[in-house]
Coordinates of C-alpha atoms and ligand atoms in Angstrom, one line a residue:
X1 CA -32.9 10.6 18.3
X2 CA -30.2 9.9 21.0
X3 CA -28.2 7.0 19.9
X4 CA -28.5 4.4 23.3
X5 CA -25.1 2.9 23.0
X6 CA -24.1 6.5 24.6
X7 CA -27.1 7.1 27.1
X8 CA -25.8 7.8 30.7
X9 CA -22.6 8.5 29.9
X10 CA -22.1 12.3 29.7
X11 CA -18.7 12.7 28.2
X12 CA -19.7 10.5 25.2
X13 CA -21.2 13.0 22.5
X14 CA -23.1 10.3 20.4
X15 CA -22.4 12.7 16.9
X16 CA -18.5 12.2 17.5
X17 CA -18.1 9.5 14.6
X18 CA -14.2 8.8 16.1
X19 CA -16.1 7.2 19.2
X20 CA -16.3 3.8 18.4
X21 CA -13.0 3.9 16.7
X22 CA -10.9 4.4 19.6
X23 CA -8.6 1.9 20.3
X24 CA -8.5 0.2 23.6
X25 CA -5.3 -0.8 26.4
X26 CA -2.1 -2.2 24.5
X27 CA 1.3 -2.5 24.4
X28 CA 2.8 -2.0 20.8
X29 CA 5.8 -3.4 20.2
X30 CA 8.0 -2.5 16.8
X31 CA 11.1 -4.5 15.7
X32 CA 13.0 -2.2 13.2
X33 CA 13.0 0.9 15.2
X34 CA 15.9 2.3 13.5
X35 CA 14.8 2.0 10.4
X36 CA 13.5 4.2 7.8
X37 CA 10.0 2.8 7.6
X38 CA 9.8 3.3 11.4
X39 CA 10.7 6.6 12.0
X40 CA 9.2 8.3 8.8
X41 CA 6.0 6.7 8.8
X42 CA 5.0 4.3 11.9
X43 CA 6.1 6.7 14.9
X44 CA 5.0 9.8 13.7
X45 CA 1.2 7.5 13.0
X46 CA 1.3 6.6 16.7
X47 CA 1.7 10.4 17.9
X48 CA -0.6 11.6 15.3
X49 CA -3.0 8.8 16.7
X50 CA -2.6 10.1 19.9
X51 CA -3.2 13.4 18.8
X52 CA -6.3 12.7 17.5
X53 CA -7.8 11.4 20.8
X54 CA -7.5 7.7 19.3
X55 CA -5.3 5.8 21.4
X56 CA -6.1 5.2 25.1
X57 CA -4.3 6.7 28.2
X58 CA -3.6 2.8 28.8
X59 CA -0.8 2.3 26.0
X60 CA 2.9 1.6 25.6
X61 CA 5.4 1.6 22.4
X62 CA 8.0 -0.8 23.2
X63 CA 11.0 -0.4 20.9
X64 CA 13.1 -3.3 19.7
X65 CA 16.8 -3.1 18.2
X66 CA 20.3 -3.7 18.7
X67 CA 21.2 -0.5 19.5
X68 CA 22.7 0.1 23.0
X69 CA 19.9 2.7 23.7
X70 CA 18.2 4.0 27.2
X71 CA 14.4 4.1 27.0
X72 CA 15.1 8.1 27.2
X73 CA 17.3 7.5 23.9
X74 CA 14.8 5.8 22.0
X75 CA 12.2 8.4 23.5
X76 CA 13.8 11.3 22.2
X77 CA 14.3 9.7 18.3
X78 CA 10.3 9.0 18.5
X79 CA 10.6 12.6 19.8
X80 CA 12.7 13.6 16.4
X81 CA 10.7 11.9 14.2
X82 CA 7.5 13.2 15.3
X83 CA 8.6 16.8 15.3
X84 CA 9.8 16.2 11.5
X85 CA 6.9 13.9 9.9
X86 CA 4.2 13.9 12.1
X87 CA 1.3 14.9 10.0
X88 CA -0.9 16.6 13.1
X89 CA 0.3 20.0 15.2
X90 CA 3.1 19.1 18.1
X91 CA 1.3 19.1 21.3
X92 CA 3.3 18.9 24.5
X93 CA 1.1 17.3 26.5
X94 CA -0.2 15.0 24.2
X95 CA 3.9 13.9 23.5
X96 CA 4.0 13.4 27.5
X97 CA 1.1 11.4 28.2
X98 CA 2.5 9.0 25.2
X99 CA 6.4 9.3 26.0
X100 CA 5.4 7.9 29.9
X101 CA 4.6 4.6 28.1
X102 CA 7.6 4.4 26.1
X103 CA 10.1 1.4 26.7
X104 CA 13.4 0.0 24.8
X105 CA 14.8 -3.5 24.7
X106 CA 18.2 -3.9 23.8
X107 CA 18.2 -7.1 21.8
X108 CA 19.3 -9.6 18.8
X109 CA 16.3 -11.0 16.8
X110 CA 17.8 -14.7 17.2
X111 CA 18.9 -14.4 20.5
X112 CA 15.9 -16.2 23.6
X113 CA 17.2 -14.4 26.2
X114 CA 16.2 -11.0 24.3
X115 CA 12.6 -12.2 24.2
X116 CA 13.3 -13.1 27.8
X117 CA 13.8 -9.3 28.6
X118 CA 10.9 -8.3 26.1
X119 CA 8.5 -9.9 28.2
X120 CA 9.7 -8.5 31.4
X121 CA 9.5 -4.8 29.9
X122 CA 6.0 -5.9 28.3
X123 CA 4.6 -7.4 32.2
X124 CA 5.9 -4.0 33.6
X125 CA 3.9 -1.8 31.0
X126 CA 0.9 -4.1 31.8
X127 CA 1.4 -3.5 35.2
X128 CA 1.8 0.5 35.2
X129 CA -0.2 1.6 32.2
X130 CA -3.2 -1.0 32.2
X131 CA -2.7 -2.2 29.3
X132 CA -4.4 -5.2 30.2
X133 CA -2.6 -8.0 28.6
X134 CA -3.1 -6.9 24.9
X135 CA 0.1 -6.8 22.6
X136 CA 0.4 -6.0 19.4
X137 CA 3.9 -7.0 17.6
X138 CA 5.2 -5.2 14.9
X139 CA 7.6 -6.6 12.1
X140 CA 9.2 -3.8 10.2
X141 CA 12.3 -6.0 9.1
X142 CA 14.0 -7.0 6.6
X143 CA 11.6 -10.1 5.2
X144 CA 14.5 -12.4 5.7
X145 CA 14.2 -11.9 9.3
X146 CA 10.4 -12.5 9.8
X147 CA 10.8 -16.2 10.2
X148 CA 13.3 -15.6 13.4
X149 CA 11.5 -13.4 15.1
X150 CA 7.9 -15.5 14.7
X151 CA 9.3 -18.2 15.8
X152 CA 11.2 -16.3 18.9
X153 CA 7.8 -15.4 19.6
X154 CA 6.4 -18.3 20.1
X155 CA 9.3 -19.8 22.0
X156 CA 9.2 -17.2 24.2
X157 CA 5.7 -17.4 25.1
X158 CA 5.1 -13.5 24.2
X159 CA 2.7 -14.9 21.5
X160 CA 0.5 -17.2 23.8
X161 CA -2.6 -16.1 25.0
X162 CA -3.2 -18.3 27.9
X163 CA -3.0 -15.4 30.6
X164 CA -5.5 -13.3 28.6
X165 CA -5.9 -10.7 26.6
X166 CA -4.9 -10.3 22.7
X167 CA -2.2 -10.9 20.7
X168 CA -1.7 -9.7 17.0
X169 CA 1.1 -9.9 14.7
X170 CA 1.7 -7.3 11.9
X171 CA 3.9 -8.2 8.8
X172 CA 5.4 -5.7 6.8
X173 CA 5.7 -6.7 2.6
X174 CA 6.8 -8.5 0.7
X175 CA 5.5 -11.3 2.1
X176 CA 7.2 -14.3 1.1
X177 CA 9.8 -13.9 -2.9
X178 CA 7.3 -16.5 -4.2
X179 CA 4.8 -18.6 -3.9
X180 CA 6.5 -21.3 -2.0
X181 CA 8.2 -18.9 0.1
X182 CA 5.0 -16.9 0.9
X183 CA 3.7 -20.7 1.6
X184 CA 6.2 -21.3 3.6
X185 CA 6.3 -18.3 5.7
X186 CA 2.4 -18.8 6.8
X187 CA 2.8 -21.9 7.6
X188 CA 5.9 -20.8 10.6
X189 CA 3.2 -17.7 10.8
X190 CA 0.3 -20.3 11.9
X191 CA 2.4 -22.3 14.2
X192 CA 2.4 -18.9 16.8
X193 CA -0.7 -16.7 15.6
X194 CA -3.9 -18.0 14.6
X195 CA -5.2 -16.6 11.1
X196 CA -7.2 -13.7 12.3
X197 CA -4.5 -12.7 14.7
X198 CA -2.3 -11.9 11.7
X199 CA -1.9 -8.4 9.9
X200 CA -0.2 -8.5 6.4
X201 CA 0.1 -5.1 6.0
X202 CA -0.2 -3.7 2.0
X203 CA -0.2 0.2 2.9
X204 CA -2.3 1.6 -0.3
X205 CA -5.3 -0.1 1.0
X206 CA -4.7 2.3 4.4
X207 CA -4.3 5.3 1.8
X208 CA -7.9 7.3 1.5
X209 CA -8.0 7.4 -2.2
X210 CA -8.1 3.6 -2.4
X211 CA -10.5 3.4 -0.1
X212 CA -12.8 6.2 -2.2
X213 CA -12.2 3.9 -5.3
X214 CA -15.5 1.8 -2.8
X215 CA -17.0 4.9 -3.0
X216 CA -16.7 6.1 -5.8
X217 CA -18.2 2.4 -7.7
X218 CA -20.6 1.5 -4.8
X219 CA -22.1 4.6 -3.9
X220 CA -22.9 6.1 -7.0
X221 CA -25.5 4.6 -9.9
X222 CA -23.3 6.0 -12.8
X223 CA -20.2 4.4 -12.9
X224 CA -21.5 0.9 -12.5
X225 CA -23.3 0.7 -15.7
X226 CA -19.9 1.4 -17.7
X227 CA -17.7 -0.7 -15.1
X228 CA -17.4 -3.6 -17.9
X229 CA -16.2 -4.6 -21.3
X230 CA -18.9 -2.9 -23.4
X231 CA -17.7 0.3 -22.3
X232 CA -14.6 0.1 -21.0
X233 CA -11.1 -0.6 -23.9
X234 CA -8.7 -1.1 -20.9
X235 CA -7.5 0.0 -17.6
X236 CA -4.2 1.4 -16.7
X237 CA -2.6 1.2 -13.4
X238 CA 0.3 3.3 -12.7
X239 CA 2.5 3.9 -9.8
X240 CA 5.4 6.1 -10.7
X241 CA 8.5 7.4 -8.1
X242 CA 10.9 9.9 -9.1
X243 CA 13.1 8.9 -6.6
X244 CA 15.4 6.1 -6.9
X245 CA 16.5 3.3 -4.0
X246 CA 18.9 5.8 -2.4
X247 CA 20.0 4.1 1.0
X248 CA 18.0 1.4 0.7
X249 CA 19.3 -0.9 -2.6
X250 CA 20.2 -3.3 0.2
X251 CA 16.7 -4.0 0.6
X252 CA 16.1 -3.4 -2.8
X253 CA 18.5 -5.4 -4.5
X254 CA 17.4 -8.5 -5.6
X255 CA 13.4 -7.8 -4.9
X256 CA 12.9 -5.1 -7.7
X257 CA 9.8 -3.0 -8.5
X258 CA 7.5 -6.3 -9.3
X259 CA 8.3 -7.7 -6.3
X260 CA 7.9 -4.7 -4.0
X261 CA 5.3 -3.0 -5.4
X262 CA 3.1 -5.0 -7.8
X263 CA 2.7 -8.0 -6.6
X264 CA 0.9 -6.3 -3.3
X265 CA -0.2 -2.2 -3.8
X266 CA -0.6 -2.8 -7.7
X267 CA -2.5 -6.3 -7.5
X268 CA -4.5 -4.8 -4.7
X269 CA -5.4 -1.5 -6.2
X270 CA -6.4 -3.9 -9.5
X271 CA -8.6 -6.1 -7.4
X272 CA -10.6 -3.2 -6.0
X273 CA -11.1 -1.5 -9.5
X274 CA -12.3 -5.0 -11.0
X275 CA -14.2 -6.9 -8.2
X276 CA -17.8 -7.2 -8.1
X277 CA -20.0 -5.5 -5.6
X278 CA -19.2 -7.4 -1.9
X279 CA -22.4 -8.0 -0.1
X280 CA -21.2 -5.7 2.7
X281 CA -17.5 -4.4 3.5
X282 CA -17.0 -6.6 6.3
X283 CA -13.5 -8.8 6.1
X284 CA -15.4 -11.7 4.9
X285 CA -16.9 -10.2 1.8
X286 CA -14.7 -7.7 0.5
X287 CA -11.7 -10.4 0.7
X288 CA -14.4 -13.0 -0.7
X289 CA -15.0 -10.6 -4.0
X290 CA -11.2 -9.4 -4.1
X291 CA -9.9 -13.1 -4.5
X292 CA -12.8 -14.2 -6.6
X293 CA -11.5 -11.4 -9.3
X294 CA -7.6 -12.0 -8.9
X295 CA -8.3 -15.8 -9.1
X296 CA -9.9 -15.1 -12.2
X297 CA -6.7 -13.0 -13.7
X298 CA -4.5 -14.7 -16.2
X299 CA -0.8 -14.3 -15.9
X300 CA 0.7 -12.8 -19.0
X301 CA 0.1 -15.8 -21.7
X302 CA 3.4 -14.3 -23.7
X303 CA 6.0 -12.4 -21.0
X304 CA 7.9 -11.9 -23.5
X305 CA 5.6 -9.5 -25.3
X306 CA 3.4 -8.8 -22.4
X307 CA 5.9 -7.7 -20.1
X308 CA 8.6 -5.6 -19.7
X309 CA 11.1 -4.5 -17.5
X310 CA 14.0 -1.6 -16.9
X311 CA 16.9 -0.4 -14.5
X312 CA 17.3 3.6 -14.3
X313 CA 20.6 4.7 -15.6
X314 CA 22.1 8.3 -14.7
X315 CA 19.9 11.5 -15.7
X316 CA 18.2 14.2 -14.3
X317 CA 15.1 14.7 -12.3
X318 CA 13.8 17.9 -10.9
X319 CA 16.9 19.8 -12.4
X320 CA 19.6 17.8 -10.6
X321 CA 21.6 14.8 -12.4
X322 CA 21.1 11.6 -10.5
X323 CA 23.2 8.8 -10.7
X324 CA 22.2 5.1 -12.0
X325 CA 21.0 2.3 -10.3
X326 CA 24.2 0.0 -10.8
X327 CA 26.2 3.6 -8.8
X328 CA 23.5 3.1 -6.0
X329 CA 25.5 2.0 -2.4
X330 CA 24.3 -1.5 -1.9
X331 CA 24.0 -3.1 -5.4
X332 CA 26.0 -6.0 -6.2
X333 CA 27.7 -6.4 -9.4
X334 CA 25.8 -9.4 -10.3
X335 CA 22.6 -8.1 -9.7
X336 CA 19.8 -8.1 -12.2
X337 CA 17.1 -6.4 -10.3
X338 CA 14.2 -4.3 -12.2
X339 CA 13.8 -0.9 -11.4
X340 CA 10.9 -0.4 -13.6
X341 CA 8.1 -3.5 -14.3
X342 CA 5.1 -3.4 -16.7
X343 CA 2.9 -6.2 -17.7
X344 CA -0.3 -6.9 -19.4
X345 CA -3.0 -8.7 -17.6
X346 CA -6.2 -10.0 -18.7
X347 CA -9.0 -11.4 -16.3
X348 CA -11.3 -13.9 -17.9
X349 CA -14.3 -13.1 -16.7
X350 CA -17.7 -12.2 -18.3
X351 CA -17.4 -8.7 -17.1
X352 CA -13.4 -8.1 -17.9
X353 CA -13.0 -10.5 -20.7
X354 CA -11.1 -8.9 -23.6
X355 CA -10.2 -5.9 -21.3
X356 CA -6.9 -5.9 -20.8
X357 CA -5.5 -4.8 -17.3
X358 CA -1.9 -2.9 -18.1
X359 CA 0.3 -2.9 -14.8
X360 CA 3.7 -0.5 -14.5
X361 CA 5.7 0.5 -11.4
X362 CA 8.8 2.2 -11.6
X363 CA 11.7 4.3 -9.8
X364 CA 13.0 7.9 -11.0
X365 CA 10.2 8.0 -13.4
X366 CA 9.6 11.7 -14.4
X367 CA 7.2 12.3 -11.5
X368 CA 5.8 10.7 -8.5
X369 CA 2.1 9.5 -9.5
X370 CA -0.2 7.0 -8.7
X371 CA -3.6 7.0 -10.8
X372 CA -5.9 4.1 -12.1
X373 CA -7.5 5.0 -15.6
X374 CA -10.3 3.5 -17.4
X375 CA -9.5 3.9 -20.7
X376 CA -13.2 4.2 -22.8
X377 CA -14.0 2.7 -25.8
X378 CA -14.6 5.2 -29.0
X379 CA -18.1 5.9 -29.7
X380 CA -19.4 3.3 -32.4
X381 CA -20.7 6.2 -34.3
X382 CA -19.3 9.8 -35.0
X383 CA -22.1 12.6 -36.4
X384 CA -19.2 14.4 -37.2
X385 CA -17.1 15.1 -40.3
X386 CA -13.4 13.6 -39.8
X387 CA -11.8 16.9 -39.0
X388 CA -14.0 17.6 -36.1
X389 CA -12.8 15.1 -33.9
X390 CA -9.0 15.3 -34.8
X391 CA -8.6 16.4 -31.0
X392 CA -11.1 13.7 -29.6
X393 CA -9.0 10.9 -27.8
X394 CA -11.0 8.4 -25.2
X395 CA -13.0 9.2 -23.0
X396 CA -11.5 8.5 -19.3
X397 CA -12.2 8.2 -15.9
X398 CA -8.6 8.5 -13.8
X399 CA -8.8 8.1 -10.4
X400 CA -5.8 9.9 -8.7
X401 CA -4.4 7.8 -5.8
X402 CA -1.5 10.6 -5.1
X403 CA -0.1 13.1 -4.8
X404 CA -2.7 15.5 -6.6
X405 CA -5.6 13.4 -4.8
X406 CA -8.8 13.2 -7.1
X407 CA -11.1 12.1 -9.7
X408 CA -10.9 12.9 -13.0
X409 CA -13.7 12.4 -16.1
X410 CA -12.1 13.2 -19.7
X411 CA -14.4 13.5 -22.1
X412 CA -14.8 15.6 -25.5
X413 CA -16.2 19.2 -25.8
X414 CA -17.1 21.6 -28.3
X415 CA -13.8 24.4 -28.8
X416 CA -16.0 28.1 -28.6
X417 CA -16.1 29.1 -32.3
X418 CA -18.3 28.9 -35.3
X419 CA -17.1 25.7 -36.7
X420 CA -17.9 22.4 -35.3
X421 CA -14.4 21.2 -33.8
X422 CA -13.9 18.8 -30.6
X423 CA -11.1 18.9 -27.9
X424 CA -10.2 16.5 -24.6
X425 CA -11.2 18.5 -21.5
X426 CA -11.3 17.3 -18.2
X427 CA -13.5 17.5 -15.5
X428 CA -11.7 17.8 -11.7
X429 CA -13.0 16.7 -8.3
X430 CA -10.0 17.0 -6.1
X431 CA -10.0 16.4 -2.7
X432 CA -8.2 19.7 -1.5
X433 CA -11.3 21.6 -3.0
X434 CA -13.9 20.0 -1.8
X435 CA -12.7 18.9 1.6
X436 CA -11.4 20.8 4.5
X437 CA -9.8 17.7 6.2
X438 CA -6.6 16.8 5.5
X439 CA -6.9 13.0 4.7
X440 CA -5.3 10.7 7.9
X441 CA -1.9 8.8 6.6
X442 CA -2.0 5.1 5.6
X443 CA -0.6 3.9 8.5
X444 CA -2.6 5.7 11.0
X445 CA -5.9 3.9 9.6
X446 CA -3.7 0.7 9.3
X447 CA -1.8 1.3 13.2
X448 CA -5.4 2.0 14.8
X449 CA -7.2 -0.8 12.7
X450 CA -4.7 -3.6 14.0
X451 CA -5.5 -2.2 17.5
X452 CA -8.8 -2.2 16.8
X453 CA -8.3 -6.0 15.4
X454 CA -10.5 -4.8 12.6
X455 CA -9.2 -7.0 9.4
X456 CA -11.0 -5.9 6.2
X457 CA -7.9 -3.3 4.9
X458 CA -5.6 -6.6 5.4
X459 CA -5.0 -9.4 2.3
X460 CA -5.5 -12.6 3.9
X461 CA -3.0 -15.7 3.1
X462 CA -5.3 -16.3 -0.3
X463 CA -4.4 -12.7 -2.0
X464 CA -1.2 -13.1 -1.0
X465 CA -0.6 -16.4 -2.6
X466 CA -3.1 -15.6 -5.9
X467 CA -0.3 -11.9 -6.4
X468 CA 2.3 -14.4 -6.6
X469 CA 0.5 -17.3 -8.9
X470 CA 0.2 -14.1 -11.1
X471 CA 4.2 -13.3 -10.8
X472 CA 5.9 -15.9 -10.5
X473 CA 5.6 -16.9 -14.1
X474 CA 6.9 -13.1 -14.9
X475 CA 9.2 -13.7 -12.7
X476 CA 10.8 -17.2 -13.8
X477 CA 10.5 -15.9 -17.1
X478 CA 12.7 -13.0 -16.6
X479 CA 15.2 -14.7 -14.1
X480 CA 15.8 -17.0 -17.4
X481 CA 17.0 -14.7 -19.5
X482 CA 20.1 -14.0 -17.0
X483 CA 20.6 -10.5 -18.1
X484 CA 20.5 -7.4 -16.5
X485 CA 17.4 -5.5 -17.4
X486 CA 17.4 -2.7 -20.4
X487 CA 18.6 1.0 -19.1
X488 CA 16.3 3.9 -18.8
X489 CA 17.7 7.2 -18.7
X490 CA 16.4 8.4 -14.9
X491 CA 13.4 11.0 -15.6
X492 CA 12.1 9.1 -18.4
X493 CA 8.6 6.8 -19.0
X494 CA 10.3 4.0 -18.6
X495 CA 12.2 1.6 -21.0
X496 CA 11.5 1.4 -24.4
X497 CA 10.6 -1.9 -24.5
X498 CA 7.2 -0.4 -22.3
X499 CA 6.3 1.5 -25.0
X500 CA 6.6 -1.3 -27.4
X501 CA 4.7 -3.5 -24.9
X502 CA 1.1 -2.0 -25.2
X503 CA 1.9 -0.6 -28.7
X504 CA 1.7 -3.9 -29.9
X505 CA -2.0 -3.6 -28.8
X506 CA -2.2 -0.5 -30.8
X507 CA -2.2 1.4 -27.1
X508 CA -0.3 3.7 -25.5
X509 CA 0.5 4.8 -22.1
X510 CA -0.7 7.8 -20.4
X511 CA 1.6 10.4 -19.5
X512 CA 0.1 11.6 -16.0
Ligands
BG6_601 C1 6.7 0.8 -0.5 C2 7.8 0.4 -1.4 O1 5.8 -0.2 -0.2 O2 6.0 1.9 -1.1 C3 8.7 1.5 -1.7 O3 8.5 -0.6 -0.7 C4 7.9 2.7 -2.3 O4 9.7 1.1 -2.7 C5 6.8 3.0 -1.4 O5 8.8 3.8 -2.4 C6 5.9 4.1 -2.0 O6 4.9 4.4 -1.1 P1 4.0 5.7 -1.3 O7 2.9 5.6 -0.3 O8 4.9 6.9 -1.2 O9 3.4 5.6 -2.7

């Protein structure tokens, strides 16, 4: 039966599921154009939005930097990086219709009469493209810099909304360095955007495979019965780079891998795998079950055996010798940032109690990985004679976040042969195989959802501040112990005090 939101309009095809996901007339404006998050990831999103029919003919990309740039010259690096990352096929006249739109300002962050000009260049692109009043800001800056620009924001008037339309401001990570910080920086946040005006953005929840991890426990009837402590030893979260900061150890440098990573994609993508079922996936329900499960988390009780934490020295990864992380441009000799974070969690609840939760992150680890595994308890009895089930480890369900994007079910099976002998095999679904799409990036979902001013894949203040009540005693702790972290030789698992982390709990980690 024809769907009536579509009757009488004859260019609306009421099977096209992107329909009501298009977004409508805006202006986007992005600080940090000549950055690397920029120009690899967010403007090669917008074109591939474009691309896919999902932005409207009413929109325009203002640029913001310092650079003394034309709107042509700022044109033809969105031009660049679109032709190198863009994740959809190059189409010229998809690339014109969007490069009308595009503007530069020439500005300083702290300096009013920038904003001044930003408005004028936003009114004109109202004007011309239709955009009707509705402007989304984007902050991919430095964090140190967030605080200028909200409050240049507001003094400037750009974030009102007393001439109409919609204002929304999106926050790159990490937000705040702790919890007073993160405090700190809502509060300047609230004095210029009400609550459900701001984005925070944490980019895993934009990636598909997190979003499958719903699917995956909500759809089905046979994971939920084992989703708790009488099946279920412990749970591994891994997120593995084998690159190291390169260029960017000026950001890097005194934030570190708990800081950049864990305390947002790792918390997050621990939240989702713990969390009870939400009533619906609305905003209001799924952040409702996500905080209930990280309020419930215990920061580690000892950091000093339930943590641990590592700097890569020189070695070699994918047959070329890499230097260390003190060699890295941008380091300061007194620095004593972590390349490489673990910790144990626990989360005292009735479902997760005595389940513990093991966290790591790391740079110039052998191989870039990201996977949650649910480790199985043994079988309480074996039918077997010992030998049998030399080979048998636990059974485990891994979901594969990236780059090899997929579920995996380990369990034992018989080895073909006479004798009675059991081996770990694994069972595959991988997305390659049984999809023909290729999955949309993070940031387009994110990009079109903060058009869309559709909030569920954004933490709210409350996750933000419960990741850092979890941290910041890891993080006090290890800021007291005023030593550089231990070395790791790049392409390793880590350091060795990792390994001697969860072996303590007679555990091990997974080589993915
Ligand atoms: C970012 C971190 O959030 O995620 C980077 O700041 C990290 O340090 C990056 O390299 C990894 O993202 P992805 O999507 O490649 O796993």
């Amino acid at each position: 039966m024809a769907d009536d939101r579509f009757s009488g309009n004859p260019l609306r095809d009421p099977n096209d599921r992107r329909l009501p996901r298009i977004a409508g007339p805006c202006v986007l404006v992005m600080f940090g154009v000549t950055g690397d998050l920029a120009r690899k990831k967010l403007m090669p999103a917008v074109y591939d939005l474009a691309n896919r029919g999902l932005l409207p003919p009413g929109f325009g990309l203002v640029g913001f930097a310092r650079r003394e740039w034309a709107d042509e010259d700022f044109a033809s690096r969105v031009h660049e990086a679109v032709r190198e990352y863009a994740r959809t096929p190059f189409r010229e006249e998809v690339w014109r219709q969007l490069s009308e739109g595009i503007r530069f300002v020439q500005g300083n962050l702290d300096e009013e009469s920038s904003y001044a000009e930003l408005a004028a260049t936003i009114d004109e692109l109202d004007q011309l493209r239709g955009t009707n009043g509705n402007h989304a800001f984007y902050l991919s800056i430095p964090p140190g810099l967030f605080e200028t620009v909200i409050q240049n924001l507001n003094r400037s008037g750009l974030s009102a909304t007393d001439r109409g339309g919609w204002r929304r401001v999106v926050i790159e990570k990490p937000f705040g360095h702790d919890l007073s910080s993160a405090k700190e920086l809502n509060q300047v946040l609230s004095t210029a955007f009400p609550s459900k005006s701001v984005f925070r953005i944490d980019h895993y929840l934009g990636k598909e495979t997190v979003q499958n991890l719903l699917a995956l426990r909500f759809a089905n009837e046979m994971f939920e019965p084992v989703w708790n402590n009488h099946y279920v030893d412990h749970v591994q979260i891994t997120m593995a780079e084998d690159i190291g900061v390169g260029g960017r150890a000026s950001y890097y440098d005194g934030i570190g891998a708990a800081r950049d990573v864990i305390q947002n994609h790792l918390l997050q993508l621990l939240a989702l795998t713990a969390m009870d079922e939400p009533i619906s996936f609305d905003a209001t329900n799924l952040r409702r079950e996500k905080q209930k499960v990280l309020s419930a988390v215990l920061p580690p009780k000892r950091p000093d055996l339930h943590t641990a934490r590592g700097r890569y020295a020189a070695g070699w990864t994918g047959g070329r010798h890499v230097v260390g992380y003190v060699e890295e441009e941008g380091f300061k000799a007194t620095s004593t940032t972590e390349t490489f974070a673990a910790l144990r969690v626990d989360i005292d609840s009735r479902r997760w109690a005595g389940v513990p939760f093991y966290l790591r992150a790391g740079k110039r680890l052998p191989r870039r990985v990201t996977e949650i595994a649910l480790g199985f308890r043994k079988a309480p009895h074996l039918p077997f004679t010992a030998t049998d089930t030399l080979d048998l480890g636990r059974n485990a369900l891994v979901m594969r976040i990236q780059p090899d994007e997929g579920v995996t079910l380990r369990f034992g099976a018989k080895v073909p042969g006479s004798q009675m002998e059991i081996r770990d095999v694994n069972m595959d679904f991988g997305y390659g195989d049984s999809f023909t799409e290729s999955s949309p990036e993070a940031y387009e979902r994110l990009l079109l959802d903060v058009l869309l001013g559709d909030p569920p894949l954004f933490p709210q203040q409350e996750e933000v501040e419960l990741g850092w009540q979890i941290l910041d005693p890891v993080l006090d702790y290890w800021a007291s112990l005023k030593s550089p972290p231990e070395d790791y030789e790049s392409g390793t698992w880590g350091p060795a005090s990792a390994h001697e982390m969860i072996a303590r709990d007679g555990r091990a980690w997974r080589r993915p």
